[in-house]
Amino acid sequence: MAVDIAQRTSVAKNETFEPQWYHIDGEGQIVGRFASALAMVLMGKHKATYTAHVNTGDFVVVTNVDKVRFTGAEMAHESHPNFTTKMANKTYQHYTGYPSGRRITTGSAMLEKHPEKILQEAVRRMLPKNKLAKSMLMRLKLHVGSEHPHQSQNPQPLPEHLLTRCK
């Protein structure tokens, strides 16, 4: 006599999944903790319908990414109010593809030229290393300043319970 188990595991599908839009202000947020929370939302791990092989994450619009901060002792800086020693010592590297093509940029130079790449690189490194990571990272919209062009998507404020470790 076989017993029929009625429990079923639900698996999300790309065709049926509808992502939500969230908005958050990045002013004064610590980069690593903030990136960790954003990566969880982009992967969709905050939902009960999380499926590892399907992109079940939501869109996240972050404004004021030029005002994020690192931990460490405060330093004087002419344009950034939360400049720290860790930001001055931080280095970012990329490869051009040519021999001896390694390029190193400091955190303060990255802040001056491309302040949104500081948070983008932190989030990218926290996403899974597979084919879905690029589509997850494309759902992260970073904007310098307090204005963003995504008002027509009606982004909701990011819930506080997803940012418990950020403060």
Short mmCIF file of C-alpha atoms in Angstrom, two decimals:
data_model
loop_
_atom_site.label_atom_id
_atom_site.label_comp_id
_atom_site.label_asym_id
_atom_site.label_seq_id
_atom_site.Cartn_x
_atom_site.Cartn_y
_atom_site.Cartn_z
CA MET A 1 0.00 0.00 0.00
CA ALA A 2 1.65 3.21 -1.22
CA VAL A 3 1.16 6.47 0.62
CA ASP A 4 0.66 9.52 -1.59
CA ILE A 5 2.47 12.51 -0.15
CA ALA A 6 0.56 15.71 -0.90
CA GLN A 7 3.43 18.10 -0.33
CA ARG A 8 4.74 19.72 -3.47
CA THR A 9 7.76 21.91 -3.94
CA SER A 10 7.09 25.02 -5.98
CA VAL A 11 9.68 25.97 -8.57
CA ALA A 12 9.70 29.48 -9.99
CA LYS A 13 9.70 29.91 -13.75
CA ASN A 14 10.91 32.86 -15.83
CA GLU A 15 7.55 33.13 -17.59
CA THR A 16 5.48 33.49 -14.42
CA PHE A 17 7.83 35.62 -12.32
CA GLU A 18 7.06 39.35 -12.00
CA PRO A 19 9.89 41.38 -10.39
CA GLN A 20 9.23 44.33 -8.13
CA TRP A 21 11.02 47.68 -8.09
CA TYR A 22 12.61 49.04 -4.91
CA HIS A 23 14.27 52.38 -4.17
CA ILE A 24 16.80 53.22 -1.48
CA ASP A 25 18.99 56.18 -0.64
CA GLY A 26 22.64 55.20 -0.28
CA GLU A 27 23.77 58.26 1.66
CA GLY A 28 25.86 57.28 4.68
CA GLN A 29 25.55 53.53 4.07
CA ILE A 30 28.62 51.34 4.70
CA VAL A 31 29.68 49.82 1.37
CA GLY A 32 30.20 46.17 2.34
CA ARG A 33 27.10 45.78 4.49
CA PHE A 34 24.96 47.68 2.01
CA ALA A 35 26.27 45.60 -0.92
CA SER A 36 25.47 42.42 0.96
CA ALA A 37 21.84 43.48 1.46
CA LEU A 38 21.53 44.57 -2.19
CA ALA A 39 22.98 41.26 -3.42
CA MET A 40 20.40 39.32 -1.42
CA VAL A 41 17.55 41.31 -3.01
CA LEU A 42 19.04 41.00 -6.52
CA MET A 43 19.32 37.22 -6.11
CA GLY A 44 15.80 36.95 -4.72
CA LYS A 45 16.78 35.20 -1.49
CA HIS A 46 14.40 37.40 0.47
CA LYS A 47 11.42 35.64 -1.13
CA ALA A 48 9.83 32.30 -0.39
CA THR A 49 9.86 31.50 -4.12
CA TYR A 50 13.66 31.64 -4.40
CA THR A 51 14.96 29.21 -7.00
CA ALA A 52 18.71 28.98 -7.58
CA HIS A 53 18.62 28.46 -11.36
CA VAL A 54 16.03 31.20 -12.07
CA ASN A 55 16.55 34.93 -11.71
CA THR A 56 13.89 35.66 -9.09
CA GLY A 57 15.48 38.90 -7.88
CA ASP A 58 13.96 42.35 -7.92
CA PHE A 59 15.07 45.65 -9.41
CA VAL A 60 16.83 48.01 -7.00
CA VAL A 61 17.31 51.74 -7.67
CA VAL A 62 19.99 53.31 -5.48
CA THR A 63 20.43 57.08 -5.37
CA ASN A 64 23.27 59.09 -3.80
CA VAL A 65 25.82 56.34 -4.44
CA ASP A 66 28.54 58.98 -4.35
CA LYS A 67 27.88 59.42 -0.59
CA VAL A 68 28.44 55.84 0.55
CA ARG A 69 31.22 55.29 3.04
CA PHE A 70 33.71 52.75 4.27
CA THR A 71 34.50 51.99 7.88
CA GLY A 72 37.72 53.39 9.29
CA ALA A 73 39.05 56.64 10.69
CA GLU A 74 37.67 59.83 9.19
CA MET A 75 39.94 61.85 6.91
CA ALA A 76 39.61 65.34 5.49
CA HIS A 77 38.45 65.46 1.85
CA GLU A 78 37.29 68.43 -0.18
CA SER A 79 34.25 66.81 -1.81
CA HIS A 80 33.31 63.70 0.18
CA PRO A 81 31.98 64.19 3.74
CA ASN A 82 32.50 60.54 4.82
CA PHE A 83 36.02 59.95 3.45
CA THR A 84 37.95 57.41 5.53
CA THR A 85 41.40 55.86 5.63
CA LYS A 86 40.05 52.59 4.27
CA MET A 87 38.71 54.37 1.17
CA ALA A 88 42.11 56.00 0.62
CA ASN A 89 43.92 52.65 0.88
CA LYS A 90 41.41 50.63 -1.17
CA THR A 91 42.58 49.56 -4.64
CA TYR A 92 40.62 48.34 -7.64
CA GLN A 93 42.24 46.48 -10.50
CA HIS A 94 41.24 45.47 -13.99
CA TYR A 95 43.02 43.94 -16.96
CA THR A 96 43.09 45.46 -20.43
CA GLY A 97 43.70 42.14 -22.19
CA TYR A 98 47.16 43.09 -23.40
CA PRO A 99 50.47 41.84 -21.95
CA SER A 100 51.29 43.81 -18.80
CA GLY A 101 47.78 45.22 -18.96
CA ARG A 102 47.01 45.24 -15.25
CA ARG A 103 45.64 48.64 -14.20
CA ILE A 104 45.29 49.64 -10.55
CA THR A 105 43.05 52.49 -9.38
CA THR A 106 42.86 53.79 -5.83
CA GLY A 107 39.59 54.26 -3.99
CA SER A 108 39.90 58.04 -3.94
CA ALA A 109 40.52 58.15 -7.72
CA MET A 110 37.55 55.85 -8.30
CA LEU A 111 35.43 58.15 -6.14
CA GLU A 112 36.35 61.14 -8.28
CA LYS A 113 35.86 59.50 -11.71
CA HIS A 114 33.21 56.80 -11.27
CA PRO A 115 31.63 56.84 -7.79
CA GLU A 116 28.94 54.34 -8.81
CA LYS A 117 31.54 51.66 -9.62
CA ILE A 118 32.56 51.39 -5.97
CA LEU A 119 29.17 49.97 -5.03
CA GLN A 120 28.75 48.10 -8.31
CA GLU A 121 32.01 46.18 -7.81
CA ALA A 122 31.13 45.34 -4.22
CA VAL A 123 27.73 43.95 -5.26
CA ARG A 124 29.15 42.11 -8.29
CA ARG A 125 31.63 40.26 -6.10
CA MET A 126 28.83 39.13 -3.76
CA LEU A 127 26.66 37.67 -6.51
CA PRO A 128 27.03 34.02 -7.56
CA LYS A 129 29.74 33.29 -10.11
CA ASN A 130 27.51 31.86 -12.84
CA LYS A 131 25.62 32.91 -15.96
CA LEU A 132 22.78 34.49 -13.97
CA ALA A 133 25.07 37.02 -12.28
CA LYS A 134 25.10 39.38 -15.27
CA SER A 135 21.31 39.49 -15.49
CA MET A 136 21.10 40.00 -11.72
CA LEU A 137 23.59 42.87 -11.84
CA MET A 138 21.67 44.52 -14.69
CA ARG A 139 18.73 44.89 -12.29
CA LEU A 140 20.82 47.17 -10.07
CA LYS A 141 20.36 50.81 -11.08
CA LEU A 142 22.92 53.16 -9.50
CA HIS A 143 22.59 56.94 -9.74
CA VAL A 144 24.79 59.77 -8.51
CA GLY A 145 22.59 62.41 -6.90
CA SER A 146 19.07 62.20 -5.56
CA GLU A 147 17.19 62.02 -8.90
CA HIS A 148 16.61 58.88 -11.00
CA PRO A 149 14.77 58.21 -14.29
CA HIS A 150 12.80 55.20 -13.02
CA GLN A 151 9.73 57.00 -11.64
CA SER A 152 7.42 55.34 -14.17
CA GLN A 153 8.16 51.91 -12.64
CA ASN A 154 6.81 53.21 -9.31
CA PRO A 155 9.61 51.88 -7.07
CA GLN A 156 8.62 51.14 -3.49
CA PRO A 157 10.94 51.88 -0.55
CA LEU A 158 13.14 48.92 0.32
CA PRO A 159 11.72 47.24 3.47
CA GLU A 160 13.69 47.86 6.66
CA HIS A 161 13.94 44.18 7.56
CA LEU A 162 16.18 43.67 4.52
CA LEU A 163 18.61 46.31 5.79
CA THR A 164 19.11 45.05 9.33
CA ARG A 165 22.90 44.77 9.05
CA CYS A 166 23.44 48.02 7.17
CA LYS A 167 23.39 50.44 10.09
#
